[in-house]
Amino acid sequence: MEKPSKIAPAKGKLGVLLPGMGAVSTTFMAGVELVRKGKSQPVGSLTQMGTIRLGKRTDARSPLIKKFVPLAELTDLKFGGWDIFKDNAYQSAANAGVLNPQDLEKVKPFLSTIKPMKAAFDHDFVKLIEGPNIKKGKNKYELALQIKEDIANFRKTSRASRLVTCWCGSTESFVKPEDVHSTPEKFIEAMKSNHPAIAPSMLYAWASVTSGVPFANGAPNLTVDIPAIQKLAHDHNVAICGKDFKTGQTLMKTILAPGFKARMLGLEGWFSTNILGNRDGEVLEDPGSFKTKEESKLSVLEYILQPDLYPQLYGKMCHKVRINYYPPRGDNKEGWDNIDIFGWLGYPMQIKVDFLCRDSILAAPIVLDLVLFLDLAQRAGMRGIQEWLSFYFKSPMTAPGLYPEHDLFIQSMKLKNTLRWMKGEDLITHLGQEYYD
């Protein structure tokens, strides 16, 4: 990818389109509005609170990221989305129960104006929920064209000069790549024939990319991990990224596992269980949807620890993941980990982690950062897979044949170095020999 010769300014409104207006989407929108009104702080958002070191440590140059690169202002964000339920964003947020009534009341007038468009839905991909706000069409291609029309209408009514789509919908049933995903032409024919391997999320991705709109995939669905959509992203000069927001338990794994590997501590086993409620937990009760999520969560340790390179330390590790739907927990997910490690001379030790996290509170700033960074990438002419945004995902997208980098600290360095590269600043290697010459 060529270095951007120029980054277009962030002029005008930035429209944010959200397939799935549930807990994550409404927490994101409510949070942005609370920050805009000066009622809260954007904690967890790298774009809003993070700094970036430039030059040597002795130069004392560490501006805010949002001052270093031309990001859209929060005041310029306009929101829209689709959902299978007719509830407006305020009603949906109240049902999700993530934010307390006092905070929701402060943004009720704003959220009440955001009403979902009818969603493309296929019961074969999300079996355990139903909703009345559904698009009708003779085939999946018609539904995709309706989504394209929605995008065009939103662009017009919101008066946005640029758009970004971020999938915040449910985890779909597990799908393997097939021949129908291989080219844009075969993909269109598959939509027209209602092929069972064409998931609803893929319709949103196709409609967005062919409309020139960047797309982020926040679920573990296949969606944009197929050659057809990736080819279209290049052809239409559109930035894409994914997949599966890295929030609770997997976030902890990408923090802890690099530490074990850095110290050459062995891992005998890692058992993870999750207790969660809300719509996410309900959907994951279905074995097909759970399989999709499991694949995403299981891949992390294998890639970080590289058992092929370190067979004595990680060659026999046992990695188990369980997800349990427990309605009383609501959005306050509990991720419990039992980690069996071993050290010098093979002596065993244990670590236990009980992360009582708030899933949507962790996901909302990820959505904000992805929206702003994807818009930046688009204005810089960076098309196709944006691997530098791996920092935000459980299963980061990469070029074909390239293994993903899961180490959170390497991902962070990759992200910041990409920003430096975009602006013509020296990359930071942390070698530091120049201080001792």
CSV table of C-alpha atoms in Angstrom, one decimal:
chain,number,residue,atom,x,y,z
A,1,MET,CA,0.0,0.0,0.0
A,2,GLU,CA,1.4,3.4,-1.0
A,3,LYS,CA,1.9,6.1,1.6
A,4,PRO,CA,-0.9,8.7,1.4
A,5,SER,CA,0.4,11.7,-0.4
A,6,LYS,CA,-2.5,13.7,1.1
A,7,ILE,CA,-5.3,13.1,3.6
A,8,ALA,CA,-8.5,14.9,2.6
A,9,PRO,CA,-9.9,17.0,5.4
A,10,ALA,CA,-12.8,15.9,7.5
A,11,LYS,CA,-15.3,18.4,6.1
A,12,GLY,CA,-19.0,18.1,6.6
A,13,LYS,CA,-21.1,15.5,8.5
A,14,LEU,CA,-20.0,11.9,9.0
A,15,GLY,CA,-22.9,9.5,8.8
A,16,VAL,CA,-22.7,6.3,11.0
A,17,LEU,CA,-24.8,3.4,9.9
A,18,LEU,CA,-25.3,0.6,12.3
A,19,PRO,CA,-26.9,-2.8,11.3
A,20,GLY,CA,-28.2,-3.9,14.7
A,21,MET,CA,-29.5,-1.2,17.0
A,22,GLY,CA,-29.3,-3.2,20.3
A,23,ALA,CA,-27.2,-2.8,23.4
A,24,VAL,CA,-23.8,-1.9,21.7
A,25,SER,CA,-25.2,0.5,19.2
A,26,THR,CA,-27.4,2.4,21.6
A,27,THR,CA,-24.7,2.6,24.3
A,28,PHE,CA,-22.4,4.0,21.6
A,29,MET,CA,-24.9,6.6,20.4
A,30,ALA,CA,-26.0,7.6,23.9
A,31,GLY,CA,-22.3,7.9,25.0
A,32,VAL,CA,-21.4,10.1,22.1
A,33,GLU,CA,-24.3,12.4,22.8
A,34,LEU,CA,-23.4,12.6,26.5
A,35,VAL,CA,-19.8,13.5,25.7
A,36,ARG,CA,-21.0,16.1,23.1
A,37,LYS,CA,-23.2,17.6,25.8
A,38,GLY,CA,-20.3,17.7,28.3
A,39,LYS,CA,-22.1,15.3,30.6
A,40,SER,CA,-19.4,12.5,30.5
A,41,GLN,CA,-16.0,11.6,29.3
A,42,PRO,CA,-15.1,9.2,26.4
A,43,VAL,CA,-13.2,6.7,28.6
A,44,GLY,CA,-11.8,3.8,26.6
A,45,SER,CA,-11.6,5.7,23.3
A,46,LEU,CA,-8.1,5.9,21.8
A,47,THR,CA,-9.2,8.5,19.3
A,48,GLN,CA,-10.5,10.8,22.0
A,49,MET,CA,-8.2,10.3,25.0
A,50,GLY,CA,-5.0,8.7,23.6
A,51,THR,CA,-1.7,10.4,22.8
A,52,ILE,CA,1.0,9.4,20.3
A,53,ARG,CA,4.7,9.9,20.8
A,54,LEU,CA,6.5,11.6,18.0
A,55,GLY,CA,10.3,11.5,17.6
A,56,LYS,CA,12.7,10.8,20.4
A,57,ARG,CA,11.8,10.5,24.0
A,58,THR,CA,13.8,13.6,24.7
A,59,ASP,CA,11.7,15.6,22.2
A,60,ALA,CA,8.7,15.7,24.5
A,61,ARG,CA,6.2,15.5,21.6
A,62,SER,CA,3.1,13.5,22.5
A,63,PRO,CA,0.0,15.2,21.1
A,64,LEU,CA,-3.5,13.8,21.3
A,65,ILE,CA,-4.2,11.5,18.4
A,66,LYS,CA,-7.2,13.5,17.5
A,67,LYS,CA,-4.9,16.6,17.2
A,68,PHE,CA,-2.2,14.7,15.2
A,69,VAL,CA,-4.4,13.2,12.4
A,70,PRO,CA,-7.5,14.9,11.0
A,71,LEU,CA,-10.3,12.9,12.6
A,72,ALA,CA,-14.0,13.8,12.3
A,73,GLU,CA,-15.4,15.8,15.3
A,74,LEU,CA,-18.0,14.1,17.5
A,75,THR,CA,-20.3,17.1,16.8
A,76,ASP,CA,-20.3,16.0,13.1
A,77,LEU,CA,-21.6,12.5,13.7
A,78,LYS,CA,-25.1,11.6,12.4
A,79,PHE,CA,-26.6,8.2,13.3
A,80,GLY,CA,-28.9,5.7,11.5
A,81,GLY,CA,-29.3,2.0,11.4
A,82,TRP,CA,-31.4,-1.2,10.9
A,83,ASP,CA,-33.0,-3.6,13.3
A,84,ILE,CA,-35.6,-6.4,13.4
A,85,PHE,CA,-37.4,-4.6,16.2
A,86,LYS,CA,-39.3,-1.3,15.7
A,87,ASP,CA,-38.1,0.3,19.0
A,88,ASN,CA,-36.4,3.7,18.6
A,89,ALA,CA,-32.9,4.0,20.0
A,90,TYR,CA,-34.1,5.3,23.4
A,91,GLN,CA,-36.6,2.4,23.8
A,92,SER,CA,-33.9,-0.1,22.7
A,93,ALA,CA,-31.4,1.4,25.2
A,94,ALA,CA,-33.9,1.2,28.0
A,95,ASN,CA,-34.7,-2.4,27.2
A,96,ALA,CA,-31.0,-3.3,27.0
A,97,GLY,CA,-30.5,-1.9,30.6
A,98,VAL,CA,-26.8,-1.0,30.0
A,99,LEU,CA,-27.1,2.7,31.0
A,100,ASN,CA,-28.8,3.9,34.2
A,101,PRO,CA,-32.1,5.8,33.8
A,102,GLN,CA,-30.5,9.1,34.9
A,103,ASP,CA,-28.0,9.0,32.0
A,104,LEU,CA,-30.6,7.8,29.5
A,105,GLU,CA,-33.0,10.6,30.5
A,106,LYS,CA,-30.3,13.2,29.6
A,107,VAL,CA,-30.3,11.9,26.0
A,108,LYS,CA,-33.9,10.7,25.6
A,109,PRO,CA,-34.9,13.5,23.2
A,110,PHE,CA,-31.9,12.7,21.0
A,111,LEU,CA,-32.2,8.9,21.0
A,112,SER,CA,-36.0,9.0,20.5
A,113,THR,CA,-35.4,10.6,17.0
A,114,ILE,CA,-33.3,7.6,15.8
A,115,LYS,CA,-35.7,5.0,14.4
A,116,PRO,CA,-34.4,1.8,12.8
A,117,MET,CA,-35.0,1.0,9.1
A,118,LYS,CA,-36.3,-2.5,8.3
A,119,ALA,CA,-33.6,-5.1,8.5
A,120,ALA,CA,-32.6,-7.9,6.2
A,121,PHE,CA,-33.1,-11.0,8.3
A,122,ASP,CA,-32.8,-14.8,7.8
A,123,HIS,CA,-34.0,-17.1,10.5
A,124,ASP,CA,-31.5,-19.7,9.4
A,125,PHE,CA,-28.6,-17.5,10.6
A,126,VAL,CA,-30.1,-16.3,13.9
A,127,LYS,CA,-32.5,-18.9,15.1
A,128,LEU,CA,-33.5,-17.8,18.6
A,129,ILE,CA,-34.9,-14.3,18.0
A,130,GLU,CA,-37.7,-13.0,15.9
A,131,GLY,CA,-38.8,-9.5,15.1
A,132,PRO,CA,-41.5,-7.7,13.0
A,133,ASN,CA,-39.3,-5.0,11.3
A,134,ILE,CA,-38.2,-7.1,8.4
A,135,LYS,CA,-37.6,-6.4,4.7
A,136,LYS,CA,-39.4,-8.4,2.1
A,137,GLY,CA,-38.0,-9.4,-1.3
A,138,LYS,CA,-38.1,-12.3,-3.8
A,139,ASN,CA,-34.4,-13.0,-3.2
A,140,LYS,CA,-31.4,-11.8,-1.3
A,141,TYR,CA,-30.2,-9.6,-4.2
A,142,GLU,CA,-33.4,-7.6,-3.9
A,143,LEU,CA,-32.8,-7.2,-0.1
A,144,ALA,CA,-29.3,-6.0,-0.8
A,145,LEU,CA,-30.5,-3.5,-3.3
A,146,GLN,CA,-33.0,-2.2,-0.7
A,147,ILE,CA,-30.1,-1.7,1.7
A,148,LYS,CA,-28.3,0.2,-0.9
A,149,GLU,CA,-31.4,2.4,-1.3
A,150,ASP,CA,-31.5,2.9,2.5
A,151,ILE,CA,-27.8,4.0,2.4
A,152,ALA,CA,-28.5,6.5,-0.4
A,153,ASN,CA,-31.6,7.9,1.4
A,154,PHE,CA,-29.7,8.2,4.7
A,155,ARG,CA,-26.9,10.1,2.9
A,156,LYS,CA,-29.5,12.5,1.5
A,157,THR,CA,-31.6,13.0,4.6
A,158,SER,CA,-28.7,13.3,7.0
A,159,ARG,CA,-26.8,15.6,4.6
A,160,ALA,CA,-23.7,13.6,5.4
A,161,SER,CA,-20.7,14.1,3.1
A,162,ARG,CA,-19.2,10.7,4.1
A,163,LEU,CA,-20.6,7.5,5.6
A,164,VAL,CA,-19.2,4.5,7.6
A,165,THR,CA,-21.1,1.2,8.3
A,166,CYS,CA,-20.3,-0.8,11.5
A,167,TRP,CA,-22.0,-4.1,12.0
A,168,CYS,CA,-23.3,-4.3,15.6
A,169,GLY,CA,-25.8,-7.0,14.9
A,170,SER,CA,-26.0,-10.6,16.2
A,171,THR,CA,-23.6,-13.5,15.8
A,172,GLU,CA,-24.8,-15.5,12.8
A,173,SER,CA,-24.6,-19.3,12.4
A,174,PHE,CA,-21.2,-20.7,11.3
A,175,VAL,CA,-20.5,-20.5,7.6
A,176,LYS,CA,-17.4,-21.8,5.8
A,177,PRO,CA,-16.1,-20.0,2.7
A,178,GLU,CA,-17.6,-21.5,-0.5
A,179,ASP,CA,-17.2,-21.0,-4.2
A,180,VAL,CA,-20.1,-18.5,-4.2
A,181,HIS,CA,-17.9,-16.2,-2.1
A,182,SER,CA,-15.0,-16.3,-4.5
A,183,THR,CA,-15.8,-13.5,-7.0
A,184,PRO,CA,-18.2,-10.5,-7.1
A,185,GLU,CA,-20.0,-12.1,-10.1
A,186,LYS,CA,-20.6,-15.4,-8.3
A,187,PHE,CA,-21.7,-13.6,-5.2
A,188,ILE,CA,-24.4,-11.7,-7.1
A,189,GLU,CA,-25.6,-14.9,-8.7
A,190,ALA,CA,-25.7,-16.5,-5.3
A,191,MET,CA,-27.8,-13.6,-3.9
A,192,LYS,CA,-30.2,-13.9,-6.8
A,193,SER,CA,-30.6,-17.7,-6.2
A,194,ASN,CA,-31.0,-17.3,-2.4
A,195,HIS,CA,-27.9,-19.5,-1.8
A,196,PRO,CA,-27.8,-20.7,1.8
A,197,ALA,CA,-24.2,-19.5,2.3
A,198,ILE,CA,-25.1,-15.8,1.8
A,199,ALA,CA,-25.7,-14.4,5.2
A,200,PRO,CA,-27.6,-11.2,6.0
A,201,SER,CA,-24.4,-9.5,7.2
A,202,MET,CA,-22.9,-10.1,3.8
A,203,LEU,CA,-25.8,-8.2,2.2
A,204,TYR,CA,-25.0,-5.1,4.3
A,205,ALA,CA,-21.3,-5.4,3.5
A,206,TRP,CA,-22.0,-5.7,-0.3
A,207,ALA,CA,-24.4,-2.8,-0.2
A,208,SER,CA,-22.0,-0.6,1.7
A,209,VAL,CA,-18.9,-1.4,-0.3
A,210,THR,CA,-20.6,-1.0,-3.6
A,211,SER,CA,-22.0,2.3,-2.4
A,212,GLY,CA,-18.4,3.5,-1.6
A,213,VAL,CA,-19.0,3.2,2.2
A,214,PRO,CA,-16.3,1.7,4.5
A,215,PHE,CA,-17.4,-1.3,6.5
A,216,ALA,CA,-16.3,-2.7,9.9
A,217,ASN,CA,-17.5,-6.1,11.1
A,218,GLY,CA,-18.0,-6.2,14.9
A,219,ALA,CA,-19.2,-9.8,15.0
A,220,PRO,CA,-17.4,-13.1,14.3
A,221,ASN,CA,-19.4,-13.6,11.2
A,222,LEU,CA,-17.7,-14.4,7.9
A,223,THR,CA,-19.2,-11.2,6.3
A,224,VAL,CA,-16.2,-9.4,4.7
A,225,ASP,CA,-13.7,-12.3,5.1
A,226,ILE,CA,-14.5,-13.4,1.6
A,227,PRO,CA,-12.7,-12.8,-1.7
A,228,ALA,CA,-15.8,-11.3,-3.4
A,229,ILE,CA,-16.2,-8.5,-0.9
A,230,GLN,CA,-12.5,-7.9,-0.6
A,231,LYS,CA,-12.2,-7.6,-4.4
A,232,LEU,CA,-15.1,-5.1,-4.4
A,233,ALA,CA,-13.4,-3.1,-1.7
A,234,HIS,CA,-10.4,-2.7,-3.9
A,235,ASP,CA,-12.5,-2.0,-7.0
A,236,HIS,CA,-14.5,0.7,-5.2
A,237,ASN,CA,-11.6,2.1,-3.2
A,238,VAL,CA,-13.2,1.3,0.1
A,239,ALA,CA,-11.6,0.5,3.5
A,240,ILE,CA,-12.8,-2.6,5.4
A,241,CYS,CA,-11.9,-4.2,8.7
A,242,GLY,CA,-13.0,-6.9,11.2
A,243,LYS,CA,-13.9,-9.1,12.9
A,244,ASP,CA,-15.5,-9.5,16.3
A,245,PHE,CA,-15.0,-6.6,18.8
A,246,LYS,CA,-12.3,-7.5,21.3
A,247,THR,CA,-14.0,-6.6,24.6
A,248,GLY,CA,-14.0,-8.8,27.8
A,249,GLN,CA,-12.4,-12.2,28.1
A,250,THR,CA,-10.4,-12.2,24.9
A,251,LEU,CA,-9.0,-8.7,25.7
A,252,MET,CA,-7.6,-10.2,28.9
A,253,LYS,CA,-6.1,-13.1,26.9
A,254,THR,CA,-4.3,-10.8,24.5
A,255,ILE,CA,-2.9,-9.0,27.5
A,256,LEU,CA,-1.8,-12.0,29.6
A,257,ALA,CA,-0.7,-14.5,26.9
A,258,PRO,CA,2.0,-12.2,25.5
A,259,GLY,CA,3.4,-11.8,29.0
A,260,PHE,CA,3.7,-15.6,29.5
A,261,LYS,CA,5.4,-15.9,26.1
A,262,ALA,CA,7.7,-13.0,26.8
A,263,ARG,CA,8.9,-14.7,30.0
A,264,MET,CA,9.0,-18.2,28.4
A,265,LEU,CA,6.4,-19.5,30.9
A,266,GLY,CA,4.7,-22.7,29.8
A,267,LEU,CA,0.9,-23.2,29.5
A,268,GLU,CA,-0.7,-26.5,30.3
A,269,GLY,CA,-4.3,-25.3,29.9
A,270,TRP,CA,-6.7,-22.4,29.8
A,271,PHE,CA,-10.3,-22.9,30.6
A,272,SER,CA,-12.7,-20.0,29.9
A,273,THR,CA,-16.3,-19.7,30.7
A,274,ASN,CA,-18.7,-16.8,30.1
A,275,ILE,CA,-22.0,-16.0,31.8
A,276,LEU,CA,-24.0,-13.4,29.9
A,277,GLY,CA,-27.6,-12.2,29.3
A,278,ASN,CA,-29.2,-9.7,26.9
A,279,ARG,CA,-29.8,-10.5,23.2
A,280,ASP,CA,-26.2,-11.5,22.6
A,281,GLY,CA,-26.4,-14.3,25.2
A,282,GLU,CA,-29.8,-15.5,23.9
A,283,VAL,CA,-28.5,-15.7,20.3
A,284,LEU,CA,-25.4,-17.7,21.4
A,285,GLU,CA,-27.7,-20.4,22.9
A,286,ASP,CA,-28.0,-21.6,19.3
A,287,PRO,CA,-25.2,-24.1,18.5
A,288,GLY,CA,-24.6,-22.6,15.1
A,289,SER,CA,-24.1,-19.1,16.4
A,290,PHE,CA,-22.0,-20.4,19.3
A,291,LYS,CA,-19.7,-22.2,16.8
A,292,THR,CA,-19.1,-18.9,15.0
A,293,LYS,CA,-18.2,-17.2,18.3
A,294,GLU,CA,-16.1,-20.2,19.5
A,295,GLU,CA,-13.9,-20.2,16.4
A,296,SER,CA,-13.2,-16.5,17.0
A,297,LYS,CA,-12.3,-16.9,20.7
A,298,LEU,CA,-10.2,-20.1,20.3
A,299,SER,CA,-7.9,-18.8,17.7
A,300,VAL,CA,-6.3,-16.1,19.9
A,301,LEU,CA,-3.9,-18.3,22.1
A,302,GLU,CA,-2.7,-20.4,19.2
A,303,TYR,CA,-1.5,-17.4,17.2
A,304,ILE,CA,0.0,-15.6,20.2
A,305,LEU,CA,1.8,-18.5,21.7
A,306,GLN,CA,3.0,-20.2,18.5
A,307,PRO,CA,3.1,-23.8,19.8
A,308,ASP,CA,4.9,-24.9,16.6
A,309,LEU,CA,7.8,-22.7,17.5
A,310,TYR,CA,7.7,-23.6,21.3
A,311,PRO,CA,6.4,-27.2,21.5
A,312,GLN,CA,7.9,-27.7,25.0
A,313,LEU,CA,6.0,-24.8,26.4
A,314,TYR,CA,2.7,-24.7,24.4
A,315,GLY,CA,2.6,-27.9,22.3
A,316,LYS,CA,0.2,-29.7,24.6
A,317,MET,CA,-1.9,-26.9,25.9
A,318,CYS,CA,-5.6,-27.5,26.4
A,319,HIS,CA,-7.8,-24.5,25.5
A,320,LYS,CA,-11.6,-24.7,26.3
A,321,VAL,CA,-14.2,-22.0,25.9
A,322,ARG,CA,-17.8,-22.1,27.2
A,323,ILE,CA,-20.6,-19.5,26.9
A,324,ASN,CA,-23.7,-19.7,29.1
A,325,TYR,CA,-26.9,-17.7,28.7
A,326,TYR,CA,-27.9,-16.4,32.1
A,327,PRO,CA,-30.7,-13.8,31.8
A,328,PRO,CA,-30.2,-12.2,35.3
A,329,ARG,CA,-26.7,-11.1,34.3
A,330,GLY,CA,-28.0,-8.8,31.6
A,331,ASP,CA,-25.2,-6.9,29.8
A,332,ASN,CA,-22.9,-7.3,32.7
A,333,LYS,CA,-21.0,-10.3,31.4
A,334,GLU,CA,-18.8,-12.4,33.7
A,335,GLY,CA,-15.7,-14.0,32.1
A,336,TRP,CA,-14.0,-16.5,34.4
A,337,ASP,CA,-10.6,-18.0,33.5
A,338,ASN,CA,-8.6,-20.8,35.0
A,339,ILE,CA,-5.0,-20.7,33.7
A,340,ASP,CA,-2.6,-23.6,34.4
A,341,ILE,CA,1.0,-22.4,33.8
A,342,PHE,CA,4.3,-24.0,34.6
A,343,GLY,CA,7.7,-22.4,35.3
A,344,TRP,CA,11.3,-23.4,36.1
A,345,LEU,CA,11.9,-27.2,36.0
A,346,GLY,CA,8.2,-27.6,35.1
A,347,TYR,CA,6.8,-26.7,38.4
A,348,PRO,CA,3.0,-25.9,38.1
A,349,MET,CA,1.3,-22.6,39.0
A,350,GLN,CA,-2.2,-21.3,38.6
A,351,ILE,CA,-3.8,-18.0,37.7
A,352,LYS,CA,-7.5,-17.3,38.1
A,353,VAL,CA,-9.2,-14.3,36.6
A,354,ASP,CA,-12.8,-13.2,37.2
A,355,PHE,CA,-13.6,-10.3,34.9
A,356,LEU,CA,-17.0,-8.8,35.8
A,357,CYS,CA,-17.2,-6.6,32.8
A,358,ARG,CA,-19.8,-4.5,31.1
A,359,ASP,CA,-19.7,-5.8,27.5
A,360,SER,CA,-21.4,-2.8,25.8
A,361,ILE,CA,-19.4,-0.3,27.9
A,362,LEU,CA,-16.2,-1.9,26.5
A,363,ALA,CA,-17.6,-2.2,23.0
A,364,ALA,CA,-19.0,1.4,22.5
A,365,PRO,CA,-15.6,3.2,22.4
A,366,ILE,CA,-14.4,0.5,20.0
A,367,VAL,CA,-17.2,1.4,17.6
A,368,LEU,CA,-16.3,5.1,17.9
A,369,ASP,CA,-12.7,4.5,17.2
A,370,LEU,CA,-13.4,2.3,14.2
A,371,VAL,CA,-15.8,4.7,12.7
A,372,LEU,CA,-13.3,7.6,13.0
A,373,PHE,CA,-10.3,5.6,11.9
A,374,LEU,CA,-12.1,4.0,8.9
A,375,ASP,CA,-13.2,7.4,7.8
A,376,LEU,CA,-9.6,8.6,8.1
A,377,ALA,CA,-8.3,5.7,6.1
A,378,GLN,CA,-11.0,6.3,3.4
A,379,ARG,CA,-9.9,10.0,3.2
A,380,ALA,CA,-6.3,8.9,2.9
A,381,GLY,CA,-7.1,6.6,0.0
A,382,MET,CA,-6.3,3.4,1.9
A,383,ARG,CA,-8.5,0.7,0.4
A,384,GLY,CA,-9.2,-2.9,1.2
A,385,ILE,CA,-8.2,-4.6,4.5
A,386,GLN,CA,-7.0,-2.3,7.2
A,387,GLU,CA,-4.8,-4.7,9.3
A,388,TRP,CA,-3.6,-1.7,11.4
A,389,LEU,CA,-7.0,-1.8,13.1
A,390,SER,CA,-6.4,-5.4,14.4
A,391,PHE,CA,-6.1,-3.8,17.9
A,392,TYR,CA,-9.9,-3.8,18.1
A,393,PHE,CA,-10.7,-7.3,17.0
A,394,LYS,CA,-10.7,-10.9,18.3
A,395,SER,CA,-10.1,-12.3,14.8
A,396,PRO,CA,-8.2,-9.6,12.8
A,397,MET,CA,-8.4,-9.6,9.0
A,398,THR,CA,-5.2,-10.0,7.1
A,399,ALA,CA,-4.0,-10.5,3.5
A,400,PRO,CA,-4.6,-14.0,2.2
A,401,GLY,CA,-2.0,-16.4,3.5
A,402,LEU,CA,-0.8,-14.1,6.3
A,403,TYR,CA,-1.4,-15.1,9.9
A,404,PRO,CA,-3.0,-12.5,12.1
A,405,GLU,CA,-1.1,-10.7,14.9
A,406,HIS,CA,-3.0,-11.1,18.2
A,407,ASP,CA,-0.6,-9.6,20.7
A,408,LEU,CA,-2.3,-6.5,22.0
A,409,PHE,CA,1.0,-4.6,22.4
A,410,ILE,CA,2.2,-5.4,18.9
A,411,GLN,CA,-1.2,-4.4,17.6
A,412,SER,CA,-1.0,-1.1,19.5
A,413,MET,CA,2.5,-0.4,18.0
A,414,LYS,CA,1.2,-1.3,14.5
A,415,LEU,CA,-1.7,1.2,14.9
A,416,LYS,CA,0.3,4.1,16.1
A,417,ASN,CA,3.1,3.5,13.6
A,418,THR,CA,0.5,3.5,10.8
A,419,LEU,CA,-0.6,6.9,12.0
A,420,ARG,CA,3.0,8.1,12.0
A,421,TRP,CA,3.5,6.6,8.5
A,422,MET,CA,0.4,8.4,7.2
A,423,LYS,CA,1.7,11.7,8.5
A,424,GLY,CA,5.4,11.3,7.4
A,425,GLU,CA,6.8,11.0,11.0
A,426,ASP,CA,9.5,8.5,11.9
A,427,LEU,CA,8.4,5.1,13.0
A,428,ILE,CA,9.1,4.2,16.6
A,429,THR,CA,11.1,1.0,17.1
A,430,HIS,CA,11.9,1.4,20.8
A,431,LEU,CA,15.6,0.5,20.0
A,432,GLY,CA,16.9,3.5,21.9
A,433,GLN,CA,20.5,3.1,21.0
A,434,GLU,CA,20.8,6.7,19.9
A,435,TYR,CA,20.6,7.8,23.6
A,436,TYR,CA,23.8,5.9,24.4
A,437,ASP,CA,26.0,6.7,21.4
